[in-house]
Amino acid sequence: MKRPRKMKTILGASLCLLLVVTSGPNPAFAHKAKHTPEQLKAFEQVFMEQVKVGDLLFHGDEATQKRLGVTLSNTGMACAMCHPFASDTHPYTFPKFQEQVNKFAPLRDMINWCIEKAAEGEKIETDSDAMKALETYIYWSTRGSKLDPGRH
Amino acid sequence: MGERAMSRRGFLRLASILATVGYTAQETGRLADAFASEVQHPNDSSTPPPADQSYLPILRVPSVTRNGAHVPIVAEIRHPMEPDHYIKSLQILNESDPIPSKGIFYLSPANGHAYLSVQARIHSGTSAVRVIAECTRHGRWTTSQSITIPEGGGGCATAAEGGDDALHDDTIHPPVIRIPELVERGKIRRGEIIQVQIKLKHPSRTGLVFQGEKFLQTAEPFYVKEMKVFYGDDPVSRYEMTPAISDNPFITFKLRAMKESTIRIIVTNSRGQQFQASQEIIFS
Protein backbone atom coordinates (compact mmCIF):
# COMPACT_ATOMS: atom_id res chain seq x y z
CA MET A 1 0.00 0.00 0.00
CA LYS A 2 2.90 2.31 0.80
CA ARG A 3 4.67 1.92 -2.53
CA PRO A 4 1.72 3.05 -4.80
CA ARG A 5 1.35 6.21 -2.71
CA LYS A 6 5.04 7.02 -3.22
CA MET A 7 4.64 6.42 -6.95
CA LYS A 8 1.63 8.72 -7.02
CA THR A 9 3.63 11.43 -5.27
CA ILE A 10 6.49 11.16 -7.77
CA LEU A 11 4.08 11.14 -10.68
CA GLY A 12 2.27 14.18 -9.33
CA ALA A 13 5.50 16.09 -8.82
CA SER A 14 6.64 15.23 -12.35
CA LEU A 15 3.37 16.44 -13.82
CA CYS A 16 3.62 19.68 -11.88
CA LEU A 17 7.17 20.20 -13.10
CA LEU A 18 6.14 19.52 -16.68
CA LEU A 19 3.28 21.97 -16.33
CA VAL A 20 5.60 24.67 -14.99
CA VAL A 21 8.13 24.08 -17.75
CA THR A 22 5.62 24.14 -20.59
CA SER A 23 3.06 26.68 -19.46
CA GLY A 24 5.11 29.71 -18.32
CA PRO A 25 6.76 32.28 -20.60
CA ASN A 26 10.04 30.84 -21.71
CA PRO A 27 12.31 32.63 -24.19
CA ALA A 28 13.89 29.33 -25.15
CA PHE A 29 10.73 28.50 -27.07
CA ALA A 30 10.12 31.96 -28.49
CA HIS A 31 11.72 31.14 -31.84
CA LYS A 32 9.07 28.55 -32.53
CA ALA A 33 6.60 31.32 -33.26
CA LYS A 34 6.65 32.32 -36.89
CA HIS A 35 8.47 35.60 -37.51
CA THR A 36 6.53 38.43 -38.99
CA PRO A 37 7.87 40.14 -42.12
CA GLU A 38 8.64 43.18 -39.96
CA GLN A 39 10.69 41.06 -37.57
CA LEU A 40 12.57 39.44 -40.44
CA LYS A 41 13.35 42.84 -41.89
CA ALA A 42 14.61 44.06 -38.51
CA PHE A 43 16.80 40.96 -38.11
CA GLU A 44 18.21 41.46 -41.59
CA GLN A 45 19.01 45.09 -40.79
CA VAL A 46 20.88 44.09 -37.65
CA PHE A 47 22.80 41.46 -39.62
CA MET A 48 23.65 43.80 -42.52
CA GLU A 49 24.79 46.49 -40.11
CA GLN A 50 27.31 43.99 -38.75
CA VAL A 51 28.33 43.08 -42.31
CA LYS A 52 28.91 46.77 -43.05
CA VAL A 53 31.08 47.29 -39.95
CA GLY A 54 32.98 44.11 -40.78
CA ASP A 55 33.42 45.26 -44.39
CA LEU A 56 34.92 48.56 -43.21
CA LEU A 57 37.26 46.80 -40.78
CA PHE A 58 38.23 44.16 -43.33
CA HIS A 59 39.24 46.88 -45.79
CA GLY A 60 41.30 48.81 -43.25
CA ASP A 61 38.96 51.70 -42.43
CA GLU A 62 40.80 53.70 -39.78
CA ALA A 63 37.77 55.57 -38.40
CA THR A 64 35.93 52.32 -37.70
CA GLN A 65 38.98 50.84 -35.98
CA LYS A 66 39.29 53.93 -33.83
CA ARG A 67 35.59 53.89 -32.97
CA LEU A 68 35.80 50.26 -31.86
CA GLY A 69 39.14 50.74 -30.09
CA VAL A 70 41.10 48.21 -32.14
CA THR A 71 44.35 48.32 -34.09
CA LEU A 72 44.15 45.66 -36.74
CA SER A 73 47.50 46.61 -38.26
CA ASN A 74 50.54 48.68 -37.42
CA THR A 75 51.92 48.53 -40.96
CA GLY A 76 49.00 49.67 -43.10
CA MET A 77 47.97 46.15 -44.03
CA ALA A 78 44.30 45.31 -44.27
CA CYS A 79 42.65 41.89 -44.36
CA ALA A 80 41.48 42.54 -47.95
CA MET A 81 45.07 42.94 -49.16
CA CYS A 82 45.58 39.18 -48.79
CA HIS A 83 41.94 38.10 -48.91
CA PRO A 84 40.02 39.98 -51.60
CA PHE A 85 36.33 38.99 -51.37
CA ALA A 86 37.31 37.17 -48.14
CA SER A 87 38.86 34.55 -50.41
CA ASP A 88 41.09 31.92 -48.81
CA THR A 89 39.50 32.49 -45.42
CA HIS A 90 37.50 29.23 -45.65
CA PRO A 91 35.25 29.99 -42.64
CA TYR A 92 33.18 26.88 -43.35
CA THR A 93 36.15 24.63 -42.48
CA PHE A 94 36.28 25.84 -38.87
CA PRO A 95 36.59 24.73 -36.15
CA LYS A 96 39.62 22.58 -36.88
CA PHE A 97 43.16 21.89 -35.75
CA GLN A 98 44.98 24.96 -37.01
CA GLU A 99 48.68 24.43 -37.50
CA GLN A 100 49.66 28.10 -37.22
CA VAL A 101 48.24 28.39 -33.71
CA ASN A 102 48.99 24.75 -32.89
CA LYS A 103 45.60 24.04 -31.39
CA PHE A 104 42.03 23.18 -32.21
CA ALA A 105 40.63 26.56 -33.11
CA PRO A 106 37.46 28.36 -34.11
CA LEU A 107 37.56 30.99 -36.87
CA ARG A 108 38.05 33.75 -34.28
CA ASP A 109 41.44 32.37 -33.26
CA MET A 110 42.54 32.37 -36.89
CA ILE A 111 41.33 35.95 -37.37
CA ASN A 112 43.48 36.94 -34.41
CA TRP A 113 46.44 35.02 -35.84
CA CYS A 114 46.14 37.01 -39.07
CA ILE A 115 45.84 40.29 -37.16
CA GLU A 116 48.96 39.57 -35.11
CA LYS A 117 51.17 37.84 -37.68
CA ALA A 118 50.20 38.96 -41.16
CA ALA A 119 48.85 42.43 -40.44
CA GLU A 120 51.19 43.00 -37.48
CA GLY A 121 48.39 44.49 -35.43
CA GLU A 122 47.07 43.92 -31.93
CA LYS A 123 44.82 40.94 -31.36
CA ILE A 124 41.26 41.67 -30.33
CA GLU A 125 38.95 40.21 -27.69
CA THR A 126 37.22 37.15 -29.10
CA ASP A 127 33.79 38.40 -27.98
CA SER A 128 34.36 42.03 -28.96
CA ASP A 129 32.16 43.98 -31.36
CA ALA A 130 35.05 44.15 -33.84
CA MET A 131 35.50 40.37 -33.82
CA LYS A 132 31.77 39.76 -34.27
CA ALA A 133 31.69 42.20 -37.19
CA LEU A 134 34.76 40.68 -38.89
CA GLU A 135 33.36 37.20 -38.45
CA THR A 136 29.98 38.31 -39.81
CA TYR A 137 31.55 39.89 -42.90
CA ILE A 138 33.62 36.76 -43.61
CA TYR A 139 30.62 34.43 -43.23
CA TRP A 140 28.44 36.74 -45.33
CA SER A 141 31.10 36.85 -48.06
CA THR A 142 31.10 33.06 -48.28
CA ARG A 143 27.39 32.49 -47.76
CA GLY A 144 26.03 29.51 -49.61
CA SER A 145 29.19 27.49 -48.98
CA LYS A 146 28.74 24.02 -47.59
CA LEU A 147 29.77 23.51 -43.98
CA ASP A 148 32.83 21.30 -43.81
CA PRO A 149 34.31 21.67 -40.32
CA GLY A 150 37.67 20.12 -39.70
CA ARG A 151 38.69 20.10 -43.37
CA HIS A 152 42.20 21.12 -44.41
CA MET B 1 79.08 42.26 -40.83
CA GLY B 2 79.01 45.63 -42.56
CA GLU B 3 81.37 44.33 -45.27
CA ARG B 4 79.04 41.40 -45.83
CA ALA B 5 76.08 43.71 -46.18
CA MET B 6 77.97 45.84 -48.71
CA SER B 7 78.87 42.80 -50.72
CA ARG B 8 75.30 41.63 -50.74
CA ARG B 9 74.06 45.02 -51.78
CA GLY B 10 76.50 44.90 -54.69
CA PHE B 11 75.10 41.60 -55.74
CA LEU B 12 71.59 42.91 -55.46
CA ARG B 13 72.39 45.93 -57.55
CA LEU B 14 73.93 43.76 -60.27
CA ALA B 15 71.02 41.33 -60.09
CA SER B 16 68.69 44.27 -60.21
CA ILE B 17 70.15 45.52 -63.47
CA LEU B 18 70.23 42.06 -65.01
CA ALA B 19 66.74 41.20 -63.90
CA THR B 20 65.36 44.47 -65.12
CA VAL B 21 66.99 44.02 -68.51
CA GLY B 22 65.64 40.50 -68.57
CA TYR B 23 62.04 41.53 -68.00
CA THR B 24 61.28 44.18 -70.53
CA ALA B 25 63.23 46.78 -72.35
CA GLN B 26 60.26 49.03 -71.81
CA GLU B 27 60.68 48.87 -68.05
CA THR B 28 64.41 49.58 -68.26
CA GLY B 29 63.78 52.57 -70.47
CA ARG B 30 61.27 53.95 -68.10
CA LEU B 31 63.61 53.60 -65.15
CA ALA B 32 66.47 55.14 -67.08
CA ASP B 33 64.17 57.98 -67.92
CA ALA B 34 63.12 58.33 -64.32
CA PHE B 35 66.67 58.54 -63.03
CA ALA B 36 68.18 60.56 -65.87
CA SER B 37 65.79 63.46 -65.45
CA GLU B 38 66.26 66.18 -62.95
CA VAL B 39 64.61 65.00 -59.76
CA GLN B 40 64.09 67.44 -56.94
CA HIS B 41 64.45 66.21 -53.38
CA PRO B 42 62.68 67.77 -50.44
CA ASN B 43 65.96 68.24 -48.62
CA ASP B 44 67.66 70.08 -51.52
CA SER B 45 68.51 73.57 -50.33
CA SER B 46 67.58 75.01 -53.72
CA THR B 47 64.12 73.50 -53.81
CA PRO B 48 61.30 73.80 -53.23
CA PRO B 49 60.48 77.45 -52.80
CA PRO B 50 58.37 78.05 -49.66
CA ALA B 51 55.23 78.63 -51.69
CA ASP B 52 55.63 75.22 -53.28
CA GLN B 53 55.88 73.15 -50.10
CA SER B 54 52.75 71.38 -51.27
CA TYR B 55 54.80 69.75 -54.01
CA LEU B 56 56.51 67.41 -51.61
CA PRO B 57 55.22 63.88 -52.09
CA ILE B 58 54.06 62.02 -49.03
CA LEU B 59 55.07 58.40 -48.76
CA ARG B 60 53.77 55.97 -46.16
CA VAL B 61 55.48 52.62 -45.78
CA PRO B 62 56.06 50.64 -42.59
CA SER B 63 59.52 51.28 -41.15
CA VAL B 64 59.73 47.59 -40.21
CA THR B 65 57.63 44.71 -41.45
CA ARG B 66 57.99 40.95 -41.41
CA ASN B 67 56.14 40.47 -44.67
CA GLY B 68 58.23 41.50 -47.68
CA ALA B 69 55.73 39.95 -50.10
CA HIS B 70 52.99 42.37 -49.09
CA VAL B 71 54.35 45.78 -48.21
CA PRO B 72 51.59 48.40 -48.06
CA ILE B 73 52.65 51.60 -49.82
CA VAL B 74 50.71 54.84 -49.95
CA ALA B 75 51.96 57.70 -52.13
CA GLU B 76 50.23 61.03 -52.46
CA ILE B 77 50.91 64.68 -53.03
CA ARG B 78 48.79 67.65 -52.06
CA HIS B 79 48.90 69.52 -55.30
CA PRO B 80 46.45 71.20 -57.69
CA MET B 81 44.80 68.89 -60.21
CA GLU B 82 43.76 71.50 -62.78
CA PRO B 83 43.69 71.00 -66.56
CA ASP B 84 46.84 73.11 -67.05
CA HIS B 85 48.66 72.11 -63.88
CA TYR B 86 48.47 68.71 -62.30
CA ILE B 87 50.44 65.66 -61.18
CA LYS B 88 50.66 63.41 -64.19
CA SER B 89 52.37 60.40 -62.62
CA LEU B 90 53.40 58.73 -59.39
CA GLN B 91 56.17 56.15 -59.60
CA ILE B 92 57.15 53.89 -56.71
CA LEU B 93 60.66 52.45 -56.61
CA ASN B 94 63.13 50.59 -54.46
CA GLU B 95 66.48 50.90 -56.19
CA SER B 96 68.13 48.03 -54.30
CA ASP B 97 65.47 45.49 -55.27
CA PRO B 98 65.89 43.05 -58.16
CA ILE B 99 62.79 44.67 -59.64
CA PRO B 100 63.21 48.32 -58.70
CA SER B 101 59.99 49.73 -60.11
CA LYS B 102 56.74 48.87 -58.37
CA GLY B 103 54.85 50.59 -61.16
CA ILE B 104 53.89 53.97 -62.56
CA PHE B 105 50.43 55.38 -62.00
CA TYR B 106 49.42 57.96 -64.61
CA LEU B 107 46.84 60.47 -63.51
CA SER B 108 44.69 63.22 -65.01
CA PRO B 109 42.94 66.26 -63.53
CA ALA B 110 39.80 64.10 -63.24
CA ASN B 111 41.46 62.29 -60.34
CA GLY B 112 41.16 65.38 -58.18
CA HIS B 113 43.91 64.20 -55.85
CA ALA B 114 47.18 62.48 -56.69
CA TYR B 115 46.92 59.39 -54.49
CA LEU B 116 47.86 55.75 -54.85
CA SER B 117 47.70 52.90 -52.35
CA VAL B 118 49.12 49.55 -53.41
CA GLN B 119 51.15 46.62 -52.07
CA ALA B 120 54.50 45.53 -53.45
CA ARG B 121 57.25 42.98 -53.05
CA ILE B 122 60.42 44.26 -51.40
CA HIS B 123 63.49 42.18 -50.71
CA SER B 124 64.75 41.65 -47.17
CA GLY B 125 67.25 43.98 -45.54
CA THR B 126 67.19 47.72 -45.01
CA SER B 127 66.46 49.76 -48.10
CA ALA B 128 64.68 52.90 -49.26
CA VAL B 129 61.29 53.09 -50.91
CA ARG B 130 60.99 56.13 -53.12
CA VAL B 131 58.13 57.93 -54.82
CA ILE B 132 58.62 60.22 -57.79
CA ALA B 133 55.75 62.59 -58.53
CA GLU B 134 55.80 64.38 -61.85
CA CYS B 135 54.09 67.75 -62.19
CA THR B 136 53.10 69.05 -65.63
CA ARG B 137 54.73 72.41 -64.87
CA HIS B 138 57.44 71.87 -62.33
CA GLY B 139 58.99 68.50 -63.15
CA ARG B 140 59.72 65.66 -60.80
CA TRP B 141 59.62 65.66 -57.04
CA THR B 142 60.73 62.81 -54.88
CA THR B 143 60.86 61.61 -51.34
CA SER B 144 61.89 58.30 -49.77
CA GLN B 145 61.34 56.26 -46.63
CA SER B 146 63.53 53.61 -45.08
CA ILE B 147 62.17 50.11 -44.64
CA THR B 148 63.61 47.07 -42.89
CA ILE B 149 62.48 43.54 -43.64
CA PRO B 150 64.08 40.62 -41.78
CA GLU B 151 65.62 37.68 -43.61
CA GLY B 152 63.01 35.22 -44.78
CA GLY B 153 60.39 37.91 -45.12
CA GLY B 154 59.30 36.72 -48.55
CA GLY B 155 59.71 39.50 -51.05
CA CYS B 156 60.88 39.14 -54.62
CA ALA B 157 61.77 35.46 -54.92
CA THR B 158 58.62 33.79 -56.19
CA ALA B 159 59.35 31.32 -58.92
CA ALA B 160 57.15 28.38 -58.07
CA GLU B 161 53.49 28.22 -58.90
CA GLY B 162 51.56 28.26 -55.68
CA GLY B 163 53.27 31.32 -54.34
CA ASP B 164 54.77 32.26 -51.04
CA ASP B 165 51.88 31.14 -48.94
CA ALA B 166 50.53 27.65 -49.14
CA LEU B 167 47.15 28.89 -47.94
CA HIS B 168 46.65 30.86 -51.12
CA ASP B 169 45.71 29.36 -54.42
CA ASP B 170 46.36 30.68 -57.89
CA THR B 171 42.81 31.09 -59.02
CA ILE B 172 41.86 34.42 -60.57
CA HIS B 173 38.79 36.32 -59.44
CA PRO B 174 37.85 39.19 -61.77
CA PRO B 175 38.09 42.68 -60.31
CA VAL B 176 35.38 44.44 -58.40
CA ILE B 177 35.21 48.17 -57.73
CA ARG B 178 34.59 49.17 -54.12
CA ILE B 179 33.70 52.74 -53.18
CA PRO B 180 34.18 53.07 -49.40
CA GLU B 181 31.91 56.14 -49.29
CA LEU B 182 29.07 53.99 -50.61
CA VAL B 183 29.73 51.27 -48.03
CA GLU B 184 29.89 53.77 -45.21
CA ARG B 185 27.10 56.21 -46.00
CA GLY B 186 25.45 54.83 -49.11
CA LYS B 187 25.72 58.00 -51.14
CA ILE B 188 28.06 60.20 -53.13
CA ARG B 189 27.83 63.96 -53.44
CA ARG B 190 28.49 65.79 -56.70
CA GLY B 191 31.99 67.22 -56.77
CA GLU B 192 33.43 65.23 -53.86
CA ILE B 193 36.67 63.35 -54.24
CA ILE B 194 35.91 59.70 -53.67
CA GLN B 195 38.17 56.72 -53.13
CA VAL B 196 38.04 54.01 -55.77
CA GLN B 197 39.29 50.63 -54.65
CA ILE B 198 40.00 47.71 -56.93
CA LYS B 199 39.67 44.26 -55.42
CA LEU B 200 41.22 41.57 -57.55
CA LYS B 201 42.33 38.04 -56.82
CA HIS B 202 45.33 37.44 -59.03
CA PRO B 203 48.70 35.84 -58.30
CA SER B 204 51.90 37.76 -58.83
CA ARG B 205 55.06 35.78 -59.54
CA THR B 206 58.42 37.37 -60.25
CA GLY B 207 59.87 34.11 -61.54
CA LEU B 208 62.99 34.79 -59.48
CA VAL B 209 64.76 32.53 -57.00
CA PHE B 210 67.37 33.73 -54.54
CA GLN B 211 70.37 31.39 -54.67
CA GLY B 212 73.88 31.95 -53.40
CA GLU B 213 73.31 35.60 -52.66
CA LYS B 214 71.90 36.40 -56.06
CA PHE B 215 68.64 36.30 -57.94
CA LEU B 216 68.12 33.90 -60.82
CA GLN B 217 65.31 34.12 -63.30
CA THR B 218 63.97 30.56 -63.41
CA ALA B 219 60.40 31.09 -64.56
CA GLU B 220 58.29 33.47 -66.57
CA PRO B 221 56.85 36.30 -64.47
CA PHE B 222 53.08 36.28 -64.10
CA TYR B 223 51.42 39.41 -62.80
CA VAL B 224 48.85 42.13 -63.30
CA LYS B 225 50.47 44.31 -65.89
CA GLU B 226 48.11 47.19 -66.51
CA MET B 227 44.96 48.79 -65.20
CA LYS B 228 43.06 51.38 -67.27
CA VAL B 229 40.41 53.54 -65.66
CA PHE B 230 37.54 55.19 -67.54
CA TYR B 231 34.94 57.59 -66.17
CA GLY B 232 32.14 57.53 -68.67
CA ASP B 233 33.96 57.36 -71.99
CA ASP B 234 36.95 59.37 -70.76
CA PRO B 235 40.20 57.66 -69.86
CA VAL B 236 41.24 59.12 -66.49
CA SER B 237 44.09 56.97 -65.16
CA ARG B 238 46.38 54.16 -66.10
CA TYR B 239 48.58 52.03 -63.85
CA GLU B 240 51.53 50.18 -65.38
CA MET B 241 52.64 47.51 -62.96
CA THR B 242 55.64 45.17 -62.75
CA PRO B 243 56.16 41.65 -61.36
CA ALA B 244 57.06 43.35 -58.07
CA ILE B 245 53.38 43.98 -57.39
CA SER B 246 51.96 41.78 -54.61
CA ASP B 247 49.53 38.92 -55.00
CA ASN B 248 45.91 40.12 -55.05
CA PRO B 249 46.81 43.80 -55.31
CA PHE B 250 44.29 45.97 -53.50
CA ILE B 251 44.61 49.27 -55.34
CA THR B 252 43.13 52.54 -54.16
CA PHE B 253 43.16 55.83 -56.07
CA LYS B 254 40.99 58.92 -55.99
CA LEU B 255 38.50 60.40 -58.40
CA ARG B 256 36.46 63.59 -58.41
CA ALA B 257 32.80 62.60 -58.85
CA MET B 258 31.70 65.27 -61.33
CA LYS B 259 29.05 63.44 -63.30
CA GLU B 260 26.59 60.63 -62.99
CA SER B 261 28.25 58.00 -65.08
CA THR B 262 30.07 54.68 -64.93
CA ILE B 263 33.54 54.05 -63.61
CA ARG B 264 35.01 51.26 -65.64
CA ILE B 265 38.35 49.52 -65.25
CA ILE B 266 40.12 47.15 -67.58
CA VAL B 267 42.86 45.00 -66.08
CA THR B 268 45.33 43.13 -68.26
CA ASN B 269 47.77 40.54 -66.99
CA SER B 270 51.17 39.56 -68.37
CA ARG B 271 49.57 36.75 -70.40
CA GLY B 272 47.26 39.19 -72.16
CA GLN B 273 44.11 38.15 -70.30
CA GLN B 274 41.70 41.02 -69.71
CA PHE B 275 39.19 41.53 -66.94
CA GLN B 276 36.70 44.33 -66.48
CA ALA B 277 34.62 45.85 -63.73
CA SER B 278 32.28 48.79 -63.54
CA GLN B 279 30.46 50.83 -60.94
CA GLU B 280 27.67 53.35 -61.48
CA ILE B 281 28.09 56.75 -59.89
CA ILE B 282 24.72 58.20 -58.93
CA PHE B 283 24.44 61.30 -56.78
CA SER B 284 22.17 61.36 -53.77
Short mmCIF file of C-alpha atoms in Angstrom, two decimals, chain B residues 74-168:
data_model
loop_
_atom_site.label_atom_id
_atom_site.label_comp_id
_atom_site.label_asym_id
_atom_site.label_seq_id
_atom_site.Cartn_x
_atom_site.Cartn_y
_atom_site.Cartn_z
CA VAL B 74 50.71 54.84 -49.95
CA ALA B 75 51.96 57.70 -52.13
CA GLU B 76 50.23 61.03 -52.46
CA ILE B 77 50.91 64.68 -53.03
CA ARG B 78 48.79 67.65 -52.06
CA HIS B 79 48.90 69.52 -55.30
CA PRO B 80 46.45 71.20 -57.69
CA MET B 81 44.80 68.89 -60.21
CA GLU B 82 43.76 71.50 -62.78
CA PRO B 83 43.69 71.00 -66.56
CA ASP B 84 46.84 73.11 -67.05
CA HIS B 85 48.66 72.11 -63.88
CA TYR B 86 48.47 68.71 -62.30
CA ILE B 87 50.44 65.66 -61.18
CA LYS B 88 50.66 63.41 -64.19
CA SER B 89 52.37 60.40 -62.62
CA LEU B 90 53.40 58.73 -59.39
CA GLN B 91 56.17 56.15 -59.60
CA ILE B 92 57.15 53.89 -56.71
CA LEU B 93 60.66 52.45 -56.61
CA ASN B 94 63.13 50.59 -54.46
CA GLU B 95 66.48 50.90 -56.19
CA SER B 96 68.13 48.03 -54.30
CA ASP B 97 65.47 45.49 -55.27
CA PRO B 98 65.89 43.05 -58.16
CA ILE B 99 62.79 44.67 -59.64
CA PRO B 100 63.21 48.32 -58.70
CA SER B 101 59.99 49.73 -60.11
CA LYS B 102 56.74 48.87 -58.37
CA GLY B 103 54.85 50.59 -61.16
CA ILE B 104 53.89 53.97 -62.56
CA PHE B 105 50.43 55.38 -62.00
CA TYR B 106 49.42 57.96 -64.61
CA LEU B 107 46.84 60.47 -63.51
CA SER B 108 44.69 63.22 -65.01
CA PRO B 109 42.94 66.26 -63.53
CA ALA B 110 39.80 64.10 -63.24
CA ASN B 111 41.46 62.29 -60.34
CA GLY B 112 41.16 65.38 -58.18
CA HIS B 113 43.91 64.20 -55.85
CA ALA B 114 47.18 62.48 -56.69
CA TYR B 115 46.92 59.39 -54.49
CA LEU B 116 47.86 55.75 -54.85
CA SER B 117 47.70 52.90 -52.35
CA VAL B 118 49.12 49.55 -53.41
CA GLN B 119 51.15 46.62 -52.07
CA ALA B 120 54.50 45.53 -53.45
CA ARG B 121 57.25 42.98 -53.05
CA ILE B 122 60.42 44.26 -51.40
CA HIS B 123 63.49 42.18 -50.71
CA SER B 124 64.75 41.65 -47.17
CA GLY B 125 67.25 43.98 -45.54
CA THR B 126 67.19 47.72 -45.01
CA SER B 127 66.46 49.76 -48.10
CA ALA B 128 64.68 52.90 -49.26
CA VAL B 129 61.29 53.09 -50.91
CA ARG B 130 60.99 56.13 -53.12
CA VAL B 131 58.13 57.93 -54.82
CA ILE B 132 58.62 60.22 -57.79
CA ALA B 133 55.75 62.59 -58.53
CA GLU B 134 55.80 64.38 -61.85
CA CYS B 135 54.09 67.75 -62.19
CA THR B 136 53.10 69.05 -65.63
CA ARG B 137 54.73 72.41 -64.87
CA HIS B 138 57.44 71.87 -62.33
CA GLY B 139 58.99 68.50 -63.15
CA ARG B 140 59.72 65.66 -60.80
CA TRP B 141 59.62 65.66 -57.04
CA THR B 142 60.73 62.81 -54.88
CA THR B 143 60.86 61.61 -51.34
CA SER B 144 61.89 58.30 -49.77
CA GLN B 145 61.34 56.26 -46.63
CA SER B 146 63.53 53.61 -45.08
CA ILE B 147 62.17 50.11 -44.64
CA THR B 148 63.61 47.07 -42.89
CA ILE B 149 62.48 43.54 -43.64
CA PRO B 150 64.08 40.62 -41.78
CA GLU B 151 65.62 37.68 -43.61
CA GLY B 152 63.01 35.22 -44.78
CA GLY B 153 60.39 37.91 -45.12
CA GLY B 154 59.30 36.72 -48.55
CA GLY B 155 59.71 39.50 -51.05
CA CYS B 156 60.88 39.14 -54.62
CA ALA B 157 61.77 35.46 -54.92
CA THR B 158 58.62 33.79 -56.19
CA ALA B 159 59.35 31.32 -58.92
CA ALA B 160 57.15 28.38 -58.07
CA GLU B 161 53.49 28.22 -58.90
CA GLY B 162 51.56 28.26 -55.68
CA GLY B 163 53.27 31.32 -54.34
CA ASP B 164 54.77 32.26 -51.04
CA ASP B 165 51.88 31.14 -48.94
CA ALA B 166 50.53 27.65 -49.14
CA LEU B 167 47.15 28.89 -47.94
CA HIS B 168 46.65 30.86 -51.12
#
